[in-house]
Coordinates of C-alpha atoms in Angstrom, one line a residue:
Chain A
S25 CA 0.0 0.0 0.0
Q26 CA 1.1 3.6 -0.6
Q27 CA 2.0 5.4 2.6
G28 CA 2.4 8.8 1.0
E29 CA 0.3 10.8 -1.3
E30 CA 1.9 13.6 -3.3
D31 CA 0.0 16.7 -4.3
P32 CA -0.3 17.9 -7.0
Q33 CA 0.0 14.9 -9.3
A34 CA 1.3 17.1 -12.0
L35 CA 2.8 20.6 -12.1
S36 CA 3.9 22.7 -15.0
I37 CA 5.9 25.9 -14.4
Q38 CA 8.2 28.3 -16.3
E39 CA 11.9 28.3 -15.8
G40 CA 13.0 30.5 -13.0
E41 CA 9.8 30.0 -11.0
N42 CA 9.6 28.1 -7.7
A43 CA 8.0 24.6 -7.6
T44 CA 6.3 23.3 -4.4
M45 CA 5.0 19.8 -4.0
N46 CA 3.4 18.3 -1.0
C47 CA 3.4 14.8 0.6
S48 CA 1.0 13.5 3.2
Y49 CA 1.4 10.2 5.0
K50 CA -0.5 8.1 7.4
T51 CA 1.6 6.7 10.2
S52 CA 4.4 7.9 12.4
I53 CA 7.8 8.0 10.8
N54 CA 11.5 7.9 11.6
N55 CA 12.4 10.0 8.6
L56 CA 11.1 11.2 5.3
Q57 CA 13.1 11.3 2.1
W58 CA 12.6 12.9 -1.3
Y59 CA 13.7 11.3 -4.5
R60 CA 13.8 12.4 -8.1
Q61 CA 13.2 10.1 -11.1
N62 CA 14.0 11.3 -14.6
S63 CA 11.9 9.6 -17.4
G64 CA 13.1 6.0 -17.9
R65 CA 15.7 6.2 -15.2
G66 CA 16.2 5.1 -11.6
L67 CA 15.6 7.2 -8.6
V68 CA 18.1 9.6 -7.1
H69 CA 18.1 10.5 -3.5
L70 CA 17.7 14.3 -2.9
I71 CA 17.3 15.0 0.8
L72 CA 16.3 13.4 4.1
I73 CA 14.6 15.0 7.0
R74 CA 14.3 13.3 10.4
S75 CA 11.1 13.2 12.5
N76 CA 12.6 15.7 15.0
E77 CA 13.5 18.2 12.3
R78 CA 11.2 20.8 10.9
E79 CA 13.2 22.2 8.0
K80 CA 16.2 21.3 5.9
H81 CA 18.0 23.0 3.0
S82 CA 20.2 21.6 0.3
G83 CA 21.2 23.9 -2.5
R84 CA 18.0 25.0 -4.3
L85 CA 15.9 22.5 -2.3
R86 CA 14.0 23.3 0.9
V87 CA 12.1 20.6 2.7
T88 CA 9.7 21.1 5.6
L89 CA 8.1 18.5 7.9
D90 CA 5.1 18.9 10.1
T91 CA 4.6 15.7 12.1
S92 CA 1.4 16.9 13.7
K93 CA -0.2 17.2 10.3
K94 CA 1.7 14.2 8.9
S95 CA 2.9 16.2 5.9
S96 CA 6.0 17.4 4.2
S97 CA 6.7 19.8 1.4
L98 CA 9.5 20.1 -1.1
L99 CA 10.3 23.5 -2.6
I100 CA 12.6 23.9 -5.6
T101 CA 13.7 27.5 -6.1
A102 CA 14.6 29.1 -9.4
S103 CA 13.7 26.0 -11.3
R104 CA 15.5 24.9 -14.5
A105 CA 14.4 22.8 -17.4
A106 CA 16.7 20.0 -16.0
D107 CA 14.5 19.8 -13.0
T108 CA 11.8 18.2 -15.1
A109 CA 11.2 14.8 -13.5
S110 CA 8.9 12.9 -11.2
Y111 CA 9.4 13.6 -7.5
F112 CA 8.6 11.0 -4.8
C113 CA 8.4 11.2 -1.0
A114 CA 9.3 8.1 0.9
T115 CA 8.8 7.3 4.5
D116 CA 10.8 5.1 6.9
T117 CA 8.4 4.0 9.6
G118 CA 10.1 1.2 11.4
G119 CA 13.8 1.8 10.9
G120 CA 15.9 -0.6 8.9
N121 CA 15.6 1.7 5.9
K122 CA 12.4 0.0 4.7
L123 CA 11.0 2.8 2.6
T124 CA 7.4 3.3 1.5
F125 CA 7.0 5.5 -1.5
G126 CA 4.2 7.9 -2.5
T127 CA 2.5 8.2 -5.8
G128 CA 4.8 11.0 -7.1
T129 CA 4.5 14.5 -8.6
Q130 CA 5.3 15.0 -12.2
L131 CA 7.1 18.3 -12.6
K132 CA 7.6 20.0 -16.0
V133 CA 9.7 23.1 -16.2
E134 CA 9.3 24.9 -19.5
L135 CA 11.7 27.3 -21.1
Chain B
E626 CA 32.3 5.0 -8.2
A627 CA 30.3 2.5 -10.2
G628 CA 26.6 2.6 -9.6
V629 CA 24.1 -0.2 -9.2
A630 CA 24.1 -2.4 -12.4
Q631 CA 21.1 -4.2 -13.7
S632 CA 20.4 -6.4 -16.6
P633 CA 18.6 -6.9 -18.9
R634 CA 17.3 -3.3 -19.3
Y635 CA 14.3 -4.4 -21.3
K636 CA 12.4 -7.7 -21.6
I637 CA 9.2 -8.7 -23.4
I638 CA 7.8 -12.1 -22.6
E639 CA 4.5 -13.9 -23.0
K640 CA 2.3 -14.7 -20.0
R641 CA 3.2 -17.9 -18.2
Q642 CA 6.8 -17.6 -19.3
S643 CA 9.6 -17.1 -16.9
V644 CA 12.1 -14.2 -16.6
A645 CA 15.1 -13.4 -14.4
F646 CA 16.7 -10.1 -13.6
W647 CA 20.2 -9.6 -12.3
C648 CA 21.6 -6.9 -10.0
N649 CA 25.1 -6.0 -9.0
P650 CA 25.1 -3.5 -6.1
I651 CA 27.6 -0.8 -5.3
S652 CA 30.8 -2.3 -3.9
G653 CA 30.7 -2.6 -0.1
H654 CA 26.9 -2.1 0.2
A655 CA 25.6 -4.8 2.5
T656 CA 21.9 -4.0 2.0
L657 CA 20.2 -4.8 -1.3
Y658 CA 16.6 -4.1 -2.3
W659 CA 14.3 -5.1 -5.1
Y660 CA 11.4 -2.7 -5.9
Q661 CA 8.5 -3.0 -8.4
Q662 CA 7.3 0.2 -10.0
I663 CA 4.1 0.0 -12.0
L664 CA 3.6 2.8 -14.6
G665 CA 2.3 5.9 -12.9
Q666 CA 2.9 4.6 -9.3
G667 CA 5.7 4.9 -6.8
P668 CA 8.1 2.0 -6.2
K669 CA 6.9 -0.8 -4.0
L670 CA 9.4 -2.9 -2.0
L671 CA 9.4 -6.5 -2.9
I672 CA 12.4 -7.8 -0.9
Q673 CA 15.3 -6.5 1.2
F674 CA 18.5 -8.4 1.9
Q675 CA 21.2 -7.7 4.5
N676 CA 24.2 -9.5 3.1
N677 CA 22.8 -12.9 2.0
G678 CA 19.9 -12.9 4.5
V679 CA 16.4 -11.8 3.9
V680 CA 15.3 -8.8 6.1
D681 CA 11.8 -8.3 4.6
D682 CA 9.9 -10.1 1.9
S683 CA 6.4 -9.4 3.1
Q684 CA 5.3 -7.9 -0.2
L685 CA 6.9 -10.5 -2.4
P686 CA 4.3 -12.7 -4.2
K687 CA 6.0 -15.9 -3.2
D688 CA 3.9 -18.1 -5.4
R689 CA 5.6 -16.7 -8.5
F690 CA 8.4 -14.5 -7.4
S691 CA 11.7 -15.6 -5.9
A692 CA 15.0 -13.8 -5.2
E693 CA 18.3 -14.8 -3.9
R694 CA 21.6 -13.2 -3.0
L695 CA 23.7 -16.3 -2.4
K696 CA 27.2 -14.8 -1.8
G697 CA 26.0 -11.5 -0.3
V698 CA 26.9 -9.5 -3.4
D699 CA 24.9 -10.0 -6.7
S700 CA 21.2 -10.8 -6.6
T701 CA 18.7 -12.4 -9.0
L702 CA 15.0 -11.8 -9.1
K703 CA 12.9 -14.4 -10.9
I704 CA 9.3 -14.5 -11.9
Q705 CA 7.7 -17.8 -12.9
P706 CA 5.1 -17.9 -14.4
A707 CA 4.6 -14.3 -15.4
K708 CA 1.2 -12.6 -15.4
L709 CA 0.1 -9.6 -17.4
E710 CA 0.0 -7.5 -14.2
D711 CA 3.7 -8.1 -13.6
S712 CA 4.4 -5.6 -16.4
A713 CA 6.5 -3.0 -14.5
V714 CA 10.0 -1.7 -13.9
Y715 CA 12.0 -3.8 -11.5
L716 CA 14.4 -1.5 -9.6
C717 CA 17.4 -2.8 -7.7
A718 CA 18.9 -0.6 -5.1
S719 CA 21.6 -0.8 -2.5
S720 CA 22.9 1.0 0.6
L721 CA 25.6 0.8 3.2
S722 CA 24.5 -1.1 6.3
G723 CA 22.7 1.3 8.6
A724 CA 22.8 4.2 6.1
N725 CA 19.7 6.0 5.0
T726 CA 20.6 6.9 1.5
I727 CA 19.6 4.3 -1.1
Y728 CA 21.2 4.1 -4.5
F729 CA 19.0 2.9 -7.4
G730 CA 19.9 1.2 -10.6
E731 CA 18.4 2.2 -13.9
G732 CA 15.8 -0.6 -13.7
S733 CA 14.7 -3.6 -15.8
W734 CA 11.6 -2.9 -17.8
L735 CA 9.3 -5.9 -18.1
T736 CA 6.4 -6.2 -20.5
V737 CA 4.2 -9.3 -20.3
V738 CA 2.0 -9.9 -23.3

């Protein structure tokens, strides 16, 4: 079963704009991770936020976590065409790095 | 550093036939995962190995799917007999023991006709 639900399912923006995608999950977590998947390729780890953290930054990425609402958001600032991909959140609920992935957000960045 | 290697990249088989996928993880990674990703969905964990032992195979359809990692390095995932609903990308991934970052291969695309 899918633990996470991403919203929106699809997002189309212009280059230079910011992109925000959200993830909601159902059960308590140890950590939440975001991955990117380019079309026809494997997934690439972007960033991890632990359950006791509220915000984390990595380059143009900003992740927030609200455990009371069981939700997370991924913000990509100053988007580029190369950011076009699907983005998935994944939750680790029981340790052991057993990840449950959400349904993904398809981001398209147009020139 | 070499990434996770998978083969074959693409496979088309008829239903009821068998297929096998091979994975070579990143050197030194004790933990190996097989995920199934159906088109339009997120990956679903099928099986997780720690060295050559199974950590979790609760979502592996054991009547038709099997996986092994005999020497704690390479792994093989087999489907026999295949069903139409097995059409998906099979992703192999690996990580250092205890580490959170998982590294994925490019996937093996299976079409069952």
